[in-house]
Amino acid sequence: MTSRVIAIDGPAGSGKSTTASAVAALLGLPHVESGALYRALTLAALDAGTAFVGQRLVALAHSLPVRLDLTDAGFRPEVAGTDVSEPIRSERVTARVSELSAIAEVREWVNEELRAAVERHPRGAVLDGRDIGTVVFPDAALKIFLVARPEERARRRLLQDGREATPEAIEHEVAELERRDHLDSTRAVAPLTQAADAVPLDTSDLTFEDQVEAIVSRARKAFS
Ligand code: DC
């Protein structure tokens, strides 16, 4: 049976998370942001002073625990029972998360958490990340690969963070996005890549509403 999963993958700053959230709301499905788990474990490891070694990180994730609390109202990443939705977006987490997400044991732990979360929602779910359509749910009902020009991704990220999109800030942000793209696409385990059966969607010149609608209409067809 094809899994009732909508997989939205793409590089950093392509708008996956905000898009997935809006698509999920329109379809009445939960949204699972896989990057939040990598970020929550990065935050926990930095706070605990845990070395970035696979088994130690997974042990930390289980003991605290680091988890995704997923309800119909949405999800929240938690560390030891505390909501970490905000601190996982901090610069110090963003700077180290690609390094942690390149570790095979960490990826296995995240993938188990994601599959368990989806199993609790038989009506389906919308997941976003880098490898949802290629590795985590290769039988997803619909796979979307979001792309956008680097300058546009940088501009959106700055606005999302409440910062001004000056030419200097855009230049700095493009360099940071390209650094993460490179790390995410060249790592040995589950690199960022478009699934053969994914629908590519370049959002550079689309309004947010149009890009959400493009996915929702395909999802309705896939689920009908
Ligand atoms: O989407 P994001 O920027 O919050 O993701 C944070 C990091 O986690 C990113 O550098 C790559 C990694 N990630 C991943 O490797 N696989 C996923 N499915 C989701 C995120």
Short mmCIF file of C-alpha atoms and ligand atoms in Angstrom, two decimals:
data_model
loop_
_atom_site.label_atom_id
_atom_site.label_comp_id
_atom_site.label_asym_id
_atom_site.label_seq_id
_atom_site.Cartn_x
_atom_site.Cartn_y
_atom_site.Cartn_z
CA MET A 1 0.00 0.00 0.00
CA THR A 2 1.28 3.47 -0.79
CA SER A 3 1.92 5.33 2.40
CA ARG A 4 -0.41 8.31 2.98
CA VAL A 5 2.58 10.54 3.30
CA ILE A 6 3.33 13.75 1.45
CA ALA A 7 7.10 14.22 1.33
CA ILE A 8 8.43 17.73 0.81
CA ASP A 9 12.20 17.79 0.43
CA GLY A 10 14.63 20.47 -0.64
CA PRO A 11 17.66 22.51 0.37
CA ALA A 12 17.96 24.91 3.32
CA GLY A 13 15.79 27.98 2.98
CA SER A 14 13.65 26.64 0.12
CA GLY A 15 10.54 27.23 2.24
CA LYS A 16 9.83 23.56 2.98
CA SER A 17 8.68 24.01 6.52
CA THR A 18 6.29 26.95 6.06
CA THR A 19 4.96 25.34 2.87
CA ALA A 20 4.50 21.93 4.49
CA SER A 21 2.74 23.52 7.43
CA ALA A 22 0.23 25.35 5.18
CA VAL A 23 -0.33 22.24 3.01
CA ALA A 24 -0.97 20.14 6.11
CA ALA A 25 -3.45 22.68 7.52
CA LEU A 26 -5.43 22.76 4.25
CA LEU A 27 -5.54 18.96 4.08
CA GLY A 28 -6.33 18.57 7.80
CA LEU A 29 -3.22 16.48 8.39
CA PRO A 30 -0.40 16.79 10.93
CA HIS A 31 2.85 18.35 9.76
CA VAL A 32 6.14 16.79 10.83
CA GLU A 33 9.27 18.88 10.39
CA SER A 34 12.12 16.37 10.44
CA GLY A 35 14.82 19.05 10.68
CA ALA A 36 13.42 19.95 14.12
CA LEU A 37 14.57 16.59 15.49
CA TYR A 38 18.12 17.08 14.16
CA ARG A 39 18.07 20.57 15.61
CA ALA A 40 16.67 19.48 19.00
CA LEU A 41 19.38 16.83 19.37
CA THR A 42 22.06 19.37 18.37
CA LEU A 43 20.76 21.75 21.05
CA ALA A 44 20.67 19.00 23.67
CA ALA A 45 24.21 17.84 22.82
CA LEU A 46 25.63 21.38 22.93
CA ASP A 47 23.93 22.08 26.28
CA ALA A 48 25.10 18.75 27.77
CA GLY A 49 28.61 19.04 26.32
CA THR A 50 28.17 15.67 24.58
CA ALA A 51 30.70 14.87 21.85
CA PHE A 52 29.28 14.45 18.34
CA VAL A 53 29.71 10.68 18.38
CA GLY A 54 26.82 8.55 17.10
CA GLN A 55 26.22 6.19 20.03
CA ARG A 56 26.63 8.94 22.64
CA LEU A 57 24.17 11.17 20.83
CA VAL A 58 21.57 8.43 20.46
CA ALA A 59 21.98 7.52 24.16
CA LEU A 60 21.44 11.19 25.04
CA ALA A 61 18.34 11.34 22.81
CA HIS A 62 16.83 8.33 24.58
CA SER A 63 17.75 9.38 28.11
CA LEU A 64 16.54 13.00 28.12
CA PRO A 65 14.47 12.22 25.97
CA VAL A 66 14.61 14.29 22.79
CA ARG A 67 11.32 13.79 21.02
CA LEU A 68 8.60 15.14 18.82
CA ASP A 69 5.29 15.59 20.55
CA LEU A 70 2.84 15.19 17.69
CA THR A 71 -0.83 15.93 18.21
CA ASP A 72 -3.58 16.89 15.76
CA ALA A 73 -2.99 20.51 16.78
CA GLY A 74 0.59 20.27 15.49
CA PHE A 75 3.91 19.14 16.82
CA ARG A 76 6.50 20.49 19.15
CA PRO A 77 10.10 19.39 19.56
CA GLU A 78 10.91 18.64 23.19
CA VAL A 79 14.04 18.13 25.24
CA ALA A 80 13.39 16.59 28.68
CA GLY A 81 9.75 17.67 28.47
CA THR A 82 10.52 21.30 27.58
CA ASP A 83 9.32 22.90 24.35
CA VAL A 84 12.45 23.86 22.35
CA SER A 85 10.70 25.28 19.25
CA GLU A 86 12.52 28.61 19.65
CA PRO A 87 16.05 27.73 20.83
CA ILE A 88 16.48 25.16 18.03
CA ARG A 89 16.48 28.10 15.54
CA SER A 90 19.45 29.82 17.21
CA GLU A 91 22.68 30.49 15.30
CA ARG A 92 24.71 28.14 17.51
CA VAL A 93 22.40 25.24 16.61
CA THR A 94 22.24 26.13 12.89
CA ALA A 95 26.04 26.28 12.78
CA ARG A 96 26.44 22.65 14.01
CA VAL A 97 23.32 20.80 12.84
CA SER A 98 24.70 19.69 9.44
CA GLU A 99 27.64 18.04 11.22
CA LEU A 100 25.33 16.11 13.54
CA SER A 101 22.94 15.13 10.75
CA ALA A 102 25.78 13.49 8.80
CA ILE A 103 26.08 10.78 11.50
CA ALA A 104 24.45 7.46 10.46
CA GLU A 105 23.28 6.43 13.98
CA VAL A 106 21.63 9.81 14.44
CA ARG A 107 19.80 9.46 11.13
CA GLU A 108 18.54 6.00 12.11
CA TRP A 109 17.19 7.39 15.39
CA VAL A 110 15.45 10.29 13.63
CA ASN A 111 13.96 7.98 10.99
CA GLU A 112 12.54 5.64 13.64
CA GLU A 113 10.96 8.60 15.43
CA LEU A 114 9.44 9.87 12.17
CA ARG A 115 8.02 6.48 11.19
CA ALA A 116 6.57 5.99 14.69
CA ALA A 117 4.96 9.46 14.56
CA VAL A 118 3.35 8.72 11.19
CA GLU A 119 2.12 5.32 12.32
CA ARG A 120 0.05 7.05 14.99
CA HIS A 121 -1.69 9.06 12.22
CA PRO A 122 -3.24 6.57 9.78
CA ARG A 123 -5.03 9.35 7.88
CA GLY A 124 -1.63 10.56 6.74
CA ALA A 125 0.89 13.30 7.39
CA VAL A 126 2.95 15.93 5.63
CA LEU A 127 6.68 15.61 6.28
CA ASP A 128 9.46 17.92 5.23
CA GLY A 129 13.21 17.39 5.20
CA ARG A 130 16.05 16.31 2.95
CA ASP A 131 15.53 12.56 2.55
CA ILE A 132 11.84 11.96 3.27
CA GLY A 133 11.03 10.84 -0.29
CA THR A 134 14.32 9.04 -0.88
CA VAL A 135 14.97 7.21 2.41
CA VAL A 136 12.39 7.65 5.17
CA PHE A 137 9.20 7.13 3.13
CA PRO A 138 10.23 5.90 -0.33
CA ASP A 139 6.61 4.83 -0.93
CA ALA A 140 5.12 8.28 -0.13
CA ALA A 141 1.93 9.06 -2.04
CA LEU A 142 3.36 12.36 -3.27
CA LYS A 143 6.92 13.64 -3.34
CA ILE A 144 7.74 17.28 -3.93
CA PHE A 145 11.27 18.65 -4.35
CA LEU A 146 11.27 22.39 -3.64
CA VAL A 147 13.94 24.58 -5.16
CA ALA A 148 14.48 28.35 -5.37
CA ARG A 149 17.27 30.70 -6.43
CA PRO A 150 19.87 31.23 -3.66
CA GLU A 151 19.22 34.99 -3.41
CA GLU A 152 15.49 34.38 -3.05
CA ARG A 153 16.05 31.70 -0.39
CA ALA A 154 18.36 34.10 1.49
CA ARG A 155 15.84 36.94 1.29
CA ARG A 156 13.02 34.75 2.61
CA ARG A 157 15.14 33.42 5.46
CA LEU A 158 16.09 36.96 6.54
CA LEU A 159 12.48 38.15 6.47
CA GLN A 160 11.34 35.02 8.33
CA ASP A 161 13.88 35.80 11.07
CA GLY A 162 12.70 39.43 11.24
CA ARG A 163 15.98 40.77 9.81
CA GLU A 164 16.43 43.36 7.06
CA ALA A 165 17.24 41.98 3.58
CA THR A 166 20.09 44.41 2.77
CA PRO A 167 22.49 43.42 -0.08
CA GLU A 168 25.22 42.66 2.51
CA ALA A 169 22.88 40.52 4.63
CA ILE A 170 21.73 38.62 1.50
CA GLU A 171 25.32 37.99 0.44
CA HIS A 172 26.20 36.66 3.90
CA GLU A 173 23.07 34.47 3.99
CA VAL A 174 23.71 33.05 0.49
CA ALA A 175 27.20 31.99 1.62
CA GLU A 176 25.75 30.30 4.73
CA LEU A 177 23.02 28.51 2.71
CA GLU A 178 25.56 27.31 0.16
CA ARG A 179 27.81 26.02 2.94
CA ARG A 180 24.93 23.96 4.35
CA ASP A 181 23.77 22.81 0.88
CA HIS A 182 27.27 21.55 0.20
CA LEU A 183 27.49 19.67 3.50
CA ASP A 184 23.98 18.23 3.12
CA SER A 185 24.47 17.16 -0.52
CA THR A 186 27.93 15.65 -0.23
CA ARG A 187 27.60 13.67 3.02
CA ALA A 188 28.01 9.90 2.70
CA VAL A 189 24.71 8.96 4.38
CA ALA A 190 21.36 9.95 2.82
CA PRO A 191 22.62 13.07 0.99
CA LEU A 192 20.15 15.70 -0.15
CA THR A 193 19.00 14.56 -3.57
CA GLN A 194 15.80 14.60 -5.57
CA ALA A 195 13.92 11.27 -5.67
CA ALA A 196 13.46 9.96 -9.23
CA ASP A 197 9.67 10.11 -8.82
CA ALA A 198 9.55 13.53 -7.08
CA VAL A 199 7.83 16.53 -8.65
CA PRO A 200 10.31 19.44 -8.82
CA LEU A 201 8.79 22.79 -7.91
CA ASP A 202 10.79 26.00 -8.39
CA THR A 203 9.19 28.54 -6.09
CA SER A 204 11.45 31.53 -6.95
CA ASP A 205 8.71 33.33 -8.88
CA LEU A 206 5.61 31.83 -7.24
CA THR A 207 3.56 33.47 -4.54
CA PHE A 208 3.31 31.50 -1.32
CA GLU A 209 -0.39 30.80 -1.99
CA ASP A 210 0.38 29.49 -5.49
CA GLN A 211 3.11 27.15 -4.33
CA VAL A 212 0.89 25.76 -1.55
CA GLU A 213 -1.99 25.31 -3.99
CA ALA A 214 0.26 23.53 -6.50
CA ILE A 215 1.04 20.91 -3.85
CA VAL A 216 -2.46 20.66 -2.36
CA SER A 217 -4.06 19.99 -5.75
CA ARG A 218 -1.54 17.22 -6.48
CA ALA A 219 -2.07 15.77 -3.00
CA ARG A 220 -5.84 15.64 -3.49
CA LYS A 221 -5.33 13.72 -6.73
CA ALA A 222 -2.81 11.36 -5.11
CA PHE A 223 -5.19 10.62 -2.22
CA SER A 224 -8.36 10.28 -4.34
O1 DC B 1 15.45 22.07 7.53
P1 DC B 1 16.43 22.55 8.59
O2 DC B 1 17.30 23.68 8.11
O3 DC B 1 15.79 22.84 9.89
O4 DC B 1 17.40 21.30 8.80
C1 DC B 1 18.46 21.34 9.72
C2 DC B 1 19.56 20.38 9.29
O5 DC B 1 19.11 19.04 9.44
C3 DC B 1 20.05 20.54 7.86
O6 DC B 1 21.36 21.08 7.84
C4 DC B 1 20.06 19.16 7.29
C5 DC B 1 19.49 18.27 8.34
N1 DC B 1 18.34 17.49 7.90
C6 DC B 1 18.60 16.30 7.29
O7 DC B 1 19.77 15.95 7.09
N2 DC B 1 17.58 15.47 6.93
C7 DC B 1 16.31 15.84 7.13
N3 DC B 1 15.32 15.01 6.78
C8 DC B 1 16.02 17.08 7.72
C9 DC B 1 17.07 17.90 8.09
#
